[in-house]
Short mmCIF file of C-alpha atoms and ligand atoms in Angstrom, two decimals:
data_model
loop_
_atom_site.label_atom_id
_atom_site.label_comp_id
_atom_site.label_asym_id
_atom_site.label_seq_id
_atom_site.Cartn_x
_atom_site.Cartn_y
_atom_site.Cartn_z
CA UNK H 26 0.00 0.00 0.00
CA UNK H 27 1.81 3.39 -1.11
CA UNK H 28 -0.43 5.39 1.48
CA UNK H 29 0.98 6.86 4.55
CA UNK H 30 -1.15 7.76 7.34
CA UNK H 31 -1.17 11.10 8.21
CA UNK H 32 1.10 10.00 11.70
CA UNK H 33 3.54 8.37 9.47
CA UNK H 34 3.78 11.57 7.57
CA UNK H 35 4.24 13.83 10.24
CA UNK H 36 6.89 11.45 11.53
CA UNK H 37 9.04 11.01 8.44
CA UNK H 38 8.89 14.77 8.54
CA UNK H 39 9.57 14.98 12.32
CA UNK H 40 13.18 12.57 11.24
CA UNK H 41 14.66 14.92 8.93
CA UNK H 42 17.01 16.92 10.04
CA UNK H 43 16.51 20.48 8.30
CA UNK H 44 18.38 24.30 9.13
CA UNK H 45 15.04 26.21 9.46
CA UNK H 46 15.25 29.99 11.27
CA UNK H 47 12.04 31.57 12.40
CA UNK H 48 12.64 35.00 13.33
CA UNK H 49 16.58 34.85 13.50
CA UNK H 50 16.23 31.56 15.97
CA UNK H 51 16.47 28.00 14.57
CA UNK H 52 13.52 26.35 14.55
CA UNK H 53 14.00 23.05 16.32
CA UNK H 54 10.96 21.27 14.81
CA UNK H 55 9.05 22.13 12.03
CA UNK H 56 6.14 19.55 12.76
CA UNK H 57 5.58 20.57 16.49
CA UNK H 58 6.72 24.47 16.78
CA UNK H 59 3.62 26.16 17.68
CA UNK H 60 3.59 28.81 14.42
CA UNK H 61 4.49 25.97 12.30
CA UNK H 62 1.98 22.76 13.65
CA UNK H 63 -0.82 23.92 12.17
CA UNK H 64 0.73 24.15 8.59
CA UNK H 65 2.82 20.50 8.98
CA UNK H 66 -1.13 19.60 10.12
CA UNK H 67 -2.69 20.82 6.90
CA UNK H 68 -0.16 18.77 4.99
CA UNK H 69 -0.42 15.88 7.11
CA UNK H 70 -4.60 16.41 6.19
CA UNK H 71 -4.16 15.71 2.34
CA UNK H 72 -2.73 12.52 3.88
CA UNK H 73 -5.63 11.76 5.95
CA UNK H 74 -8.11 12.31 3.57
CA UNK H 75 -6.66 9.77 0.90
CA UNK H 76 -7.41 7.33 3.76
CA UNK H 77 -10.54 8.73 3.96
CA UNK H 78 -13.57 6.46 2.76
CA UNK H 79 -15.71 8.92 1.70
CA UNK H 80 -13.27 11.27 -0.01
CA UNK H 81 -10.25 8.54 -1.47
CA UNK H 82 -12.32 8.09 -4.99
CA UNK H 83 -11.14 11.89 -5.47
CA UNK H 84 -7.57 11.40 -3.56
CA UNK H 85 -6.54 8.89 -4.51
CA UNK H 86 -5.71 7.01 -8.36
CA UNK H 87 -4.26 4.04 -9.42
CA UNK H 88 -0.87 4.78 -10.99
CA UNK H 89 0.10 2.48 -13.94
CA UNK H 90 3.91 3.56 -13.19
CA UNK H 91 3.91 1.35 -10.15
CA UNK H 92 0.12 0.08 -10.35
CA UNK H 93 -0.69 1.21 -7.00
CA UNK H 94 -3.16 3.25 -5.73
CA UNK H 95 -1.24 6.44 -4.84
CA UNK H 96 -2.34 10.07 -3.65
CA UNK H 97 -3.94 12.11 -6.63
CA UNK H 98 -1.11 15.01 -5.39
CA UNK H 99 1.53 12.64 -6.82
CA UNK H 100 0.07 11.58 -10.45
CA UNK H 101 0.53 12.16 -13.97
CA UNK H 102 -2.66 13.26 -15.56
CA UNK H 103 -3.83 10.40 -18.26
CA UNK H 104 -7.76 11.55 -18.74
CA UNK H 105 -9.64 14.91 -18.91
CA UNK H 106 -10.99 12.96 -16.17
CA UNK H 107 -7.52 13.13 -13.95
CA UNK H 108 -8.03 16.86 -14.48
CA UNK H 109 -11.56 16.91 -13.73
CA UNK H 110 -11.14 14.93 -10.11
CA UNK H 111 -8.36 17.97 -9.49
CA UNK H 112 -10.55 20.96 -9.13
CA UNK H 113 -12.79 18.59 -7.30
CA UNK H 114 -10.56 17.41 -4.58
CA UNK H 115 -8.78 20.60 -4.71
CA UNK H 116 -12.32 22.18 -3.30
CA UNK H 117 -13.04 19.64 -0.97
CA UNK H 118 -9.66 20.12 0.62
CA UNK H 119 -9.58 23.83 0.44
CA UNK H 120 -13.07 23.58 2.43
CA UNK H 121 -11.99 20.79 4.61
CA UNK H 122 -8.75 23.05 5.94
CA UNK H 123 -9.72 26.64 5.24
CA UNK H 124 -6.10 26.81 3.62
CA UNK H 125 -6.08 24.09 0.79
CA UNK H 126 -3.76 21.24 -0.71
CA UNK H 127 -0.17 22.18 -0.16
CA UNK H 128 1.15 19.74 -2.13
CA UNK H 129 -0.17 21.31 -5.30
CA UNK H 130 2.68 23.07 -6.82
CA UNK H 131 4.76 19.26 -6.90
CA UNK H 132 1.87 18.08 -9.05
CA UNK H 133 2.03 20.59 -11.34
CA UNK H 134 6.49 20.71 -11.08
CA UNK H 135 6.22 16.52 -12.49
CA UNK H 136 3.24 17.42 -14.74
CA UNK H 137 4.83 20.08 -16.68
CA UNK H 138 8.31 18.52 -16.72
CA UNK H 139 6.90 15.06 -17.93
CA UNK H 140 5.60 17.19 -21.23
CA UNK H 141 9.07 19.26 -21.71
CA UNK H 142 11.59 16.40 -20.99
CA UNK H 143 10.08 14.13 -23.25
CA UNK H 144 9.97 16.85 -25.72
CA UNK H 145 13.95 17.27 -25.15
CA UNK H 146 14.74 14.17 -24.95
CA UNK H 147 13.51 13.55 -28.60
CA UNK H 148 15.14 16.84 -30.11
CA UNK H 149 18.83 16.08 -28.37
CA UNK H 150 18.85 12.29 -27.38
CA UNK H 151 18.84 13.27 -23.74
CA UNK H 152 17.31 10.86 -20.53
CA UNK H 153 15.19 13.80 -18.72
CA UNK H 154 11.93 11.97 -18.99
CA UNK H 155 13.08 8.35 -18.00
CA UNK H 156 15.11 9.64 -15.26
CA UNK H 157 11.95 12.26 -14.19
CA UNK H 158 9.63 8.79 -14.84
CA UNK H 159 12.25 7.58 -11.94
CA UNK H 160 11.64 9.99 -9.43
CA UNK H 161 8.11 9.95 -9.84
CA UNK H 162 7.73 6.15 -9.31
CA UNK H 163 9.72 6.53 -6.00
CA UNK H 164 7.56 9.48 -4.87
CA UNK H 165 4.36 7.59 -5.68
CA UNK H 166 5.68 4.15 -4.20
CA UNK H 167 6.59 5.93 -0.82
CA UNK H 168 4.15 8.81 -0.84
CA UNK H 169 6.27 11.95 -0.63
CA UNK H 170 5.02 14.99 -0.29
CA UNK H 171 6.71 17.10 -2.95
CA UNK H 172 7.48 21.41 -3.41
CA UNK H 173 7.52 22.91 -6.70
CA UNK H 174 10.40 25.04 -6.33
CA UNK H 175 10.28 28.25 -9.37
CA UNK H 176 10.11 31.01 -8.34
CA UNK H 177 13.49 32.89 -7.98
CA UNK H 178 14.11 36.43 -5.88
CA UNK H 179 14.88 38.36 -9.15
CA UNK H 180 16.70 41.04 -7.88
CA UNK H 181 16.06 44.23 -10.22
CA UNK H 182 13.21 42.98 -12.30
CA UNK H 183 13.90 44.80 -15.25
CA UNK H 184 16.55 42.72 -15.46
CA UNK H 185 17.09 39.32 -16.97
CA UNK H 186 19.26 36.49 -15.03
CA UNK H 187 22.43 36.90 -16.89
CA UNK H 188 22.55 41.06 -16.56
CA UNK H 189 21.76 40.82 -12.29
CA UNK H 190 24.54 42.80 -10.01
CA UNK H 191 24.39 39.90 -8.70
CA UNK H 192 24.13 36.44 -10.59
CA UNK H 193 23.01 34.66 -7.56
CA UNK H 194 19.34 36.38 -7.99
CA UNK H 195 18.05 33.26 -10.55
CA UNK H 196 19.08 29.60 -9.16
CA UNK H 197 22.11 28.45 -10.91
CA UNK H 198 24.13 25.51 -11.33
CA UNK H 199 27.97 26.99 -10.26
CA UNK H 200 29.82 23.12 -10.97
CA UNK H 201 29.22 20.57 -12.76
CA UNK H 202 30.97 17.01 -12.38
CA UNK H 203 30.75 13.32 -12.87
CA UNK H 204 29.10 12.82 -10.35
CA UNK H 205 26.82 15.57 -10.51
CA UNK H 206 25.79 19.33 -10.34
CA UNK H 207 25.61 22.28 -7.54
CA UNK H 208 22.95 25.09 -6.63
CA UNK H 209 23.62 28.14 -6.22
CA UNK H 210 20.63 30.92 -5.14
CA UNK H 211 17.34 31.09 -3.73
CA UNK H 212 13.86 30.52 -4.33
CA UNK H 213 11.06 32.52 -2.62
CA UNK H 214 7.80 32.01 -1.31
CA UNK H 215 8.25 28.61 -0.96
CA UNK H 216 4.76 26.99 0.19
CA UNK H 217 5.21 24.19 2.55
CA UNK H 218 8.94 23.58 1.23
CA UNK H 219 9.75 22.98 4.93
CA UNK H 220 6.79 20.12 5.28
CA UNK H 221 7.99 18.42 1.92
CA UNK H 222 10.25 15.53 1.12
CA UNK H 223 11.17 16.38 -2.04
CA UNK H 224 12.12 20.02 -3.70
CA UNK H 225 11.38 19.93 -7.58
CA UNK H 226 13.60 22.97 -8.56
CA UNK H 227 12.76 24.62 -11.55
CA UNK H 228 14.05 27.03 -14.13
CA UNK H 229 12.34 30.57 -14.65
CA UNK H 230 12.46 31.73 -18.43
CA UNK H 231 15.54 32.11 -19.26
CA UNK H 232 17.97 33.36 -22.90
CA UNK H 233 20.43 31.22 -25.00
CA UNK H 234 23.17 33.06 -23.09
CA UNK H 235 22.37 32.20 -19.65
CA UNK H 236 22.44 28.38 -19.59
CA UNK H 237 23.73 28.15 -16.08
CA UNK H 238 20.39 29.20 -15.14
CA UNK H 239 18.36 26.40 -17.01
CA UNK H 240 17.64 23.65 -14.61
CA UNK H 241 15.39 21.21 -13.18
CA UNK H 242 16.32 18.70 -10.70
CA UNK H 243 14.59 17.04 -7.26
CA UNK H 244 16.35 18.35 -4.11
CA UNK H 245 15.65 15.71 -1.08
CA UNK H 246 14.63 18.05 1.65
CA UNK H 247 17.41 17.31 4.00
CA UNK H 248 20.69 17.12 1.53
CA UNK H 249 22.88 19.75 2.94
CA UNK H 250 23.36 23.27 2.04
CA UNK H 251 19.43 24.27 2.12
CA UNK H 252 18.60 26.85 4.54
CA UNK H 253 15.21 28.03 5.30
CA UNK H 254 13.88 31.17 6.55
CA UNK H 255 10.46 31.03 7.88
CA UNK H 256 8.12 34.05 6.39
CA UNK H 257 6.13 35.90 8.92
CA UNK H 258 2.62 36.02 8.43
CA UNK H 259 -0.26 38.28 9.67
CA UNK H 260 -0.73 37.30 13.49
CA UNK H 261 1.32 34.11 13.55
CA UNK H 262 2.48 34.53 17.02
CA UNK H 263 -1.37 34.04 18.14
CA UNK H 264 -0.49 30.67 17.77
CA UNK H 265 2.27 30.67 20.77
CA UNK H 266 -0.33 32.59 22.98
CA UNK H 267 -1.85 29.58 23.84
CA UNK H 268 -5.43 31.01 22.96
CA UNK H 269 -7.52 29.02 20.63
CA UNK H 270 -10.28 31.63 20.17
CA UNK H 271 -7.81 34.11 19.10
CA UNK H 272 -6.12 32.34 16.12
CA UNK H 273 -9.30 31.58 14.13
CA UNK H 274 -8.39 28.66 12.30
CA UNK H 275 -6.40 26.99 15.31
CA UNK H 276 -5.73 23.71 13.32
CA UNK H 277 -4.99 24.53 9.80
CA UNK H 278 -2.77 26.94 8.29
CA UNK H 279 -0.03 27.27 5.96
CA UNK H 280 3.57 28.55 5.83
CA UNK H 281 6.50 29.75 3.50
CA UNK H 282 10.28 30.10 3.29
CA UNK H 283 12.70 31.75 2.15
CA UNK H 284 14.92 28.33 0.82
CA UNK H 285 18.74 29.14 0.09
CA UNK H 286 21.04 27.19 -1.42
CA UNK H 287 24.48 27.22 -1.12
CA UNK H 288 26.11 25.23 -3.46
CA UNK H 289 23.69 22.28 -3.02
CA UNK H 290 24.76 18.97 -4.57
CA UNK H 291 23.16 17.05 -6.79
CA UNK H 292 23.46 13.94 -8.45
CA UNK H 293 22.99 13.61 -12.35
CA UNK H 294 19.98 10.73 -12.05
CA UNK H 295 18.02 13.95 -10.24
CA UNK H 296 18.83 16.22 -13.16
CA UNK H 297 15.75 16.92 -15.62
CA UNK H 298 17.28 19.53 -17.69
CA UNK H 299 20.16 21.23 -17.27
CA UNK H 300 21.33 24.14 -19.86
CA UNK H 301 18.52 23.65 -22.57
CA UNK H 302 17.52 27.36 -21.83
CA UNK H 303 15.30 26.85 -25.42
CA UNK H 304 12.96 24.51 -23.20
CA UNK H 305 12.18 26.96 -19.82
CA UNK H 306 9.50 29.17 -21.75
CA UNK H 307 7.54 26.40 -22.54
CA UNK H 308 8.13 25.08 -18.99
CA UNK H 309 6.95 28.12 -17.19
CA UNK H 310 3.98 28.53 -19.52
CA UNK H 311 2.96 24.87 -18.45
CA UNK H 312 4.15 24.98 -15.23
CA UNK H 313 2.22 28.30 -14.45
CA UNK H 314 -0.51 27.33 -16.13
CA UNK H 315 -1.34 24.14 -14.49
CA UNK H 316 -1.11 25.60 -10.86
CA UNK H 317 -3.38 28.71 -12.42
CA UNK H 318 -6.05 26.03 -13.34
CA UNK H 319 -6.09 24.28 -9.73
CA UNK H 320 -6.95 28.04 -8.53
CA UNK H 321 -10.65 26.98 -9.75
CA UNK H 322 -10.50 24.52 -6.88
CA UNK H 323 -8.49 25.36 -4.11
CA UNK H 324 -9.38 29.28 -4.01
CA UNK H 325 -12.88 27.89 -4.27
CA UNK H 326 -13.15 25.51 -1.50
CA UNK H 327 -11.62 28.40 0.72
CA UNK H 328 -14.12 30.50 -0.25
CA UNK H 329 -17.04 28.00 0.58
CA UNK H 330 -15.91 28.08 4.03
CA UNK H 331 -15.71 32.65 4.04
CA UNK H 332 -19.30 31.83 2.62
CA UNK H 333 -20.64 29.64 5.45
CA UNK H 334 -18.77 31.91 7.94
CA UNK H 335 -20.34 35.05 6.56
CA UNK H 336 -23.92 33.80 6.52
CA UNK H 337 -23.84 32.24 10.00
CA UNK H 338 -22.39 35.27 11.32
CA UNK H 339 -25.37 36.94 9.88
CA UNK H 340 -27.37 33.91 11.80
CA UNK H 341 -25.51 35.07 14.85
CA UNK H 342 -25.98 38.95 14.25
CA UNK H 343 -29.91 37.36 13.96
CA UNK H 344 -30.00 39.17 9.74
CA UNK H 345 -29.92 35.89 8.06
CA UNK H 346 -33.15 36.35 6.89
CA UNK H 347 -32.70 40.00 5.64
CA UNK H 348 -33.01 40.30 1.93
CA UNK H 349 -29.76 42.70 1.96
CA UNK H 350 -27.78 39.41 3.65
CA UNK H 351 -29.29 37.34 1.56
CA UNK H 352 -28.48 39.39 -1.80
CA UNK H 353 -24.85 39.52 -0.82
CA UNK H 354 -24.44 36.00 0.06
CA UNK H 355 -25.55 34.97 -3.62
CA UNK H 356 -23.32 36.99 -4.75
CA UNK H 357 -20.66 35.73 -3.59
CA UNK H 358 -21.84 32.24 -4.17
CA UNK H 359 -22.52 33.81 -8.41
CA UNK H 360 -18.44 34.80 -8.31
CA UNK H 361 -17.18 31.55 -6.51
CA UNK H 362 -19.01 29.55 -8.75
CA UNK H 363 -17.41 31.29 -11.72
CA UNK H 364 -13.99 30.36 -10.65
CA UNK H 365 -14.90 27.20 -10.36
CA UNK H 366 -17.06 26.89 -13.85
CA UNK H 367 -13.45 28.15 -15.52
CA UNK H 368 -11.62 25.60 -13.53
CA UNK H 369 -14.51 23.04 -15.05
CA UNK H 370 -14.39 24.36 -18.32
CA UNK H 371 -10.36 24.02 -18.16
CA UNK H 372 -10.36 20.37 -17.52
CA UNK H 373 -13.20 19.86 -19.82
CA UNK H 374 -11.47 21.30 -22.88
CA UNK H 375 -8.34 19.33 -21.66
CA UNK H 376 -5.72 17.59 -24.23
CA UNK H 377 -3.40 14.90 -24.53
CA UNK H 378 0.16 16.12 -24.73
CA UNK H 379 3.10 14.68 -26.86
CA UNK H 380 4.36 12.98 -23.38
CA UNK H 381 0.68 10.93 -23.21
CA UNK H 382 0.13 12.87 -20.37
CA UNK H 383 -2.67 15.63 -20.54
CA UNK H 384 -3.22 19.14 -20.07
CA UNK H 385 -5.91 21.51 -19.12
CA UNK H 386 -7.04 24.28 -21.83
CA UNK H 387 -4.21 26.55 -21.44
CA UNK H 388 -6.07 29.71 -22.34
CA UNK H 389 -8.99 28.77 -19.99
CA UNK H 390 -6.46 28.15 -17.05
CA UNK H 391 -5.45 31.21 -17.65
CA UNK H 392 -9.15 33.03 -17.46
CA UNK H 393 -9.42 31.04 -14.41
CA UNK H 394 -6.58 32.41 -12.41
CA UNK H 395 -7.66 36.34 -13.50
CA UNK H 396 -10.99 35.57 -12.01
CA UNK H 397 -9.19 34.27 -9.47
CA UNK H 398 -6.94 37.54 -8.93
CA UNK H 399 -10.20 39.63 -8.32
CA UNK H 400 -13.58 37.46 -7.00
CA UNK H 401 -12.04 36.70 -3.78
CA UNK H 402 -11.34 40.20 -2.92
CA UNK H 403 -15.03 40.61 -3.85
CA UNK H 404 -16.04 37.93 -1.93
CA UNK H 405 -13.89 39.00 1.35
CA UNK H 406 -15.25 42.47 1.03
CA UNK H 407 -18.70 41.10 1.09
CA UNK H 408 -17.97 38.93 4.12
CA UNK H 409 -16.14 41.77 5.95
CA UNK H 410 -20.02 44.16 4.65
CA UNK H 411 -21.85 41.35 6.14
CA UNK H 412 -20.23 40.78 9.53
CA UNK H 413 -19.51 44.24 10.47
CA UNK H 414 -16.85 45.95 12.23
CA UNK H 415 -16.57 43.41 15.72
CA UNK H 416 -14.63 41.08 13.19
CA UNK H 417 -11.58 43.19 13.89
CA UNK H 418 -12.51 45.22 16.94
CA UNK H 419 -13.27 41.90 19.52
CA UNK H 420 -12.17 41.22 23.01
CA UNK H 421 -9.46 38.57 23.38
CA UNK H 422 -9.85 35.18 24.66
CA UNK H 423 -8.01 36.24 28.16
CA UNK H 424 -11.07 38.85 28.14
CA UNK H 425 -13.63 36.44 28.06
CA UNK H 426 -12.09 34.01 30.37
CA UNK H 427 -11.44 36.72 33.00
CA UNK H 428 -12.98 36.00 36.52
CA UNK H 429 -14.01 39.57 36.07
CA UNK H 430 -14.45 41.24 32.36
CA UNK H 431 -15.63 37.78 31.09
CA UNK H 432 -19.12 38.93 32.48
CA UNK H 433 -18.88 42.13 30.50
CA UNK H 434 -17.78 40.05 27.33
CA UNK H 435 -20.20 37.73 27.28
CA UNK H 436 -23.23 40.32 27.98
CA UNK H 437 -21.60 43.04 24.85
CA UNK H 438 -20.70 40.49 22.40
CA UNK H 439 -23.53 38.49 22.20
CA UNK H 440 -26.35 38.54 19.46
CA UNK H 441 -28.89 36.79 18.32
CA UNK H 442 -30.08 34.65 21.75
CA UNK H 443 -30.14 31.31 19.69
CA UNK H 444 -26.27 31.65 19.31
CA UNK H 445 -23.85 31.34 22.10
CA UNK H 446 -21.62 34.46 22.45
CA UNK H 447 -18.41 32.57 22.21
CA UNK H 448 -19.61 30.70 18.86
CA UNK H 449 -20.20 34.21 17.64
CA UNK H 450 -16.78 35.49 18.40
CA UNK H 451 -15.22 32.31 17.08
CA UNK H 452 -16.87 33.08 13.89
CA UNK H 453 -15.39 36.47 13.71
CA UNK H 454 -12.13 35.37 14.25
CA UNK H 455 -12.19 32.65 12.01
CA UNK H 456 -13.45 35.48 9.19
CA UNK H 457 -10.76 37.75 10.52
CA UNK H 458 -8.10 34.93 10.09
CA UNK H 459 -9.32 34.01 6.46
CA UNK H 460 -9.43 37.35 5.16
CA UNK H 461 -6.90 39.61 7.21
CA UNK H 462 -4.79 37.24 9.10
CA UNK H 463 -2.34 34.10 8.17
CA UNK H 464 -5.47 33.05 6.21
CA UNK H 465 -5.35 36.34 3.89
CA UNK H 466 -1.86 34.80 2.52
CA UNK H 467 -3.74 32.25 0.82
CA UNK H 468 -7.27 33.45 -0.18
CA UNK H 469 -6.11 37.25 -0.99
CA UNK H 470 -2.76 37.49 -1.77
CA UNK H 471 -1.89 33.90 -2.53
CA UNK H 472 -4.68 34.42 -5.17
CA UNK H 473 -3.23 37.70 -6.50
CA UNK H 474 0.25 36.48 -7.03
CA UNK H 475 0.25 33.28 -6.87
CA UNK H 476 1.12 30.93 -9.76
CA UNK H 477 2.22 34.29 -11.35
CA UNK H 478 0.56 38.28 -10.83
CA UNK H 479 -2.28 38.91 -13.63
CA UNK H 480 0.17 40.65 -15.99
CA UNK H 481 1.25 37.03 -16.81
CA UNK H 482 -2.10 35.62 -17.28
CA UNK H 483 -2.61 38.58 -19.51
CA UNK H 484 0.28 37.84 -21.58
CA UNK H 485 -0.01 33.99 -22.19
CA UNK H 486 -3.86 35.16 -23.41
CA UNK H 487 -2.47 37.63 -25.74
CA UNK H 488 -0.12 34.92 -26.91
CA UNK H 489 -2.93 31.91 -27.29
CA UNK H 490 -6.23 33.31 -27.80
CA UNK H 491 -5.86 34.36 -31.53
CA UNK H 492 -8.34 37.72 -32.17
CA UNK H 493 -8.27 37.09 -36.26
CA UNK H 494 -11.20 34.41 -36.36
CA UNK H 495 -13.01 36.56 -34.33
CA UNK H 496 -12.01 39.49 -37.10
CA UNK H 497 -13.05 37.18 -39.84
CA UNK H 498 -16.73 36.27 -37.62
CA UNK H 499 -17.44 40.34 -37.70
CA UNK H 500 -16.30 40.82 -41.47
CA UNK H 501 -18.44 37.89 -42.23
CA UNK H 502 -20.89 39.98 -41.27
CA UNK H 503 -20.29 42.71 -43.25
CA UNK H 504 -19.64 40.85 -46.42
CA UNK H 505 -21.19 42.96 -49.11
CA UNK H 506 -20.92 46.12 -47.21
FE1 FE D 610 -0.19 28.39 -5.06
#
């Protein structure tokens, strides 16, 4: 059986030994540190639910590579119907954690390489794809949870990676030798690198003149020379206060790092390309445009929960029933449903590649993610109309369990008489966390930039969706005239 229980996750996690820093300190344990639990424990969930009865037929596929059943984080897409069970399970975890499936961005790292490897292989006789093929059989067979590793620090962004001050700004390989190659740089933002087994490091776009900077290759999380540094999020030290209430969303959350490398070996069987700079544009576009496409799940599922929050704060405020509530709350349920409709539509007009493997509708991935850049501000902005101003004005938890002000606390703060007081505020924190705290990161700001900022959705549309048969449809039209 390639499943691991969620316990033997955490526990192969808890083994390795990693350099982590959280605000200049080392963090001694990534699995049990109070600011980092909760995201090890949203990993550790994706685990769970594969294991999960009523939830494995979306988790879970059998894998012809090893034919096993394996986690549907760790497969290569054969059927628009692979793509299809994506945005689904992709929802159901985003509205099972509140944060969503961290180890997204791996999936999409082996999906798009599987396409460009092969097509590299064939062109210049190299062994990407069989050695990627590799990799992916022992990530399936032991159930790894894996990062995608792309996107660099950039330095001045006007710049390309060959003209930086400072050519460490872009991942590089600085030595190459028989036995294999070494890392040089840093990648940021890196979701839930810390939680993962396996780094898939990949190239940004880059010119025939800066090969150094063309590579793919899977880092094991502990090989030496990786350093993290833990990002600070809105509120994260809530979660050392020891105050439930407070946090919102006291068992899931996420996390990122900052991961350096410095001079990080490895060996040539991990190498999936290395200086064919010709191939990165087409891996970016892929690579991007997969994880823009899962948007129409994740982003969703998060959503559903800001949705049931919202409206059972308005229960608690005792509006439900008021026809302004009730207007707002189908509107956001009209723009979360359009994110997930593209994310649909994207699997539905999905293709087989030249690998076998498939791939959504690039240009409707891309329509998914812009939606995705704007409806959940919408959506949060609603929520925040709905709930009023005690979302980010409420007493603490030490306030309400004081022998004294607790009185005062529960007699101010409570609403409608149906819903206990301390229900209500958990509700308001748990809107506050999703939409200004740690939560933000992923349903605002994850959404905005992640997988890319809108300009580049804009530009792979102005590169794919071709205006001249619409041109000839209007001067059809006009034949004659
Ligand atoms: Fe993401």
């Amino acid at each position: 059986m390639a499943l691991k229980t969620a316990d033997e996750y955490l526990d192969s996690i808890r083994a390795r030994k990693l350099t982590v820093f959280y605000r200049g300190e080392p963090m001694d344990s990534v699995v049990d540190h109070p600011v980092a639990k909760a995201a090890a424990d949203c990993v550790a969930d994706v685990y769970s639910a594969a294991l999960d009865e009523s939830l494995a037929p979306l988790m879970t596929r059998t894998s012809p590579l090893v034919d096993e059943v394996v986690n549907a984080s760790n497969i290569l897409w054969r059927s628009r119907d692979d793509l299809l069970n994506r945005v689904e399970w992709e929802r159901a975890v985003g509205r099972r954690t509140g944060r969503g499936a961290l180890r997204s961005p791996g999936l999409d790292a082996i999906n798009s390489l599987a396409i460009v490897t092969q097509q590299c292989d064939q062109a210049k006789g190299t062994e990407y794809h069989q050695r990627l093929l590799a990799f992916i059989e022992r990530v399936q067979r032991e159930d790894l949870a894996v990062s995608g590793a792309m996107t660099d620090v950039r330095g001045d962004r006007s710049k390309r990676p060959g003209e930086q001050a400072d050519p460490d700004m872009f991942v590089r390989v600085v030595k190459q030798d028989a036995d294999g190659i070494y890392l040089r740089g840093a990648k940021a933002h890196q979701t839930s690198a810390v939680h993962c087994h396996e780094h898939v490091v990949l190239p940004m776009t880059c010119g025939p003149d800066e090969t150094e900077y063309a590579v793919a290759c899977a880092v094991a999380s502990d090989t030496p020379g990786i350093t993290h540094i833990f990002s600070r999020q809105p509120s994260d030290s809530r979660r050392a206060e020891g105050a439930p209430l407070d946090v919102g969303l006291p068992a899931f959350a996420g996390c990122e790092s900052l991961m350096i490398f410095e001079d990080v070996f490895v060996p040539h069987e991990r190498v999936f390309l290395c200086g064919e700079a010709e191939y990165t544009q087409e891996l970016v576009r892929y690579f991007g445009s997969f994880h823009r496409f899962c948007y129409g799940g994740c982003k969703v599922g998060i959503a559903d929960v800001v949705i049931g929050a919202a409206s059972l704060i308005a229960e608690a405020n005792g509006v439900r029933n008021k026809s302004a509530v009730r207007n707002k709350l189908t509107e956001m349920v009209h723009l979360n449903e359009t994110m997930y409709a593209c994310g649909v539509a994207a699997a539905a007009k999905g293709w087989q590649t030249s690998a076998g493997t498939f791939s959504p509708d690039i240009g409707l991935a891309n329509v998914t993610k812009l939606n995705v850049t704007r409806f959940p501000f919408e959506i949060a902005r609603l929520a925040a109309d709905i709930a009023g101003g005690a979302m980010l004005t409420l007493p603490s938890q030490a306030d309400l369990d004081h022998p004294e002000l607790g009185a005062h606390v529960r007699k101010y703060m409570a609403g409608n008489p149906s819903v206990p007081t301390q229900q209500r505020m958990a509700l308001f924190r748990l809107l506050e966390f999703l939409t200004h705290g740690s939560g933000a990161v992923y349903f605002l700001h994850e959404s905005l930039h992640g997988a890319g900022a809108p300009e580049a959705m804009r530009i792979i549309l102005r590169r794919e969706v071709d205006l001249s048969p619409f041109e000839t449809a209007a001067r059809n039209l006009l034949a004659g005239a």
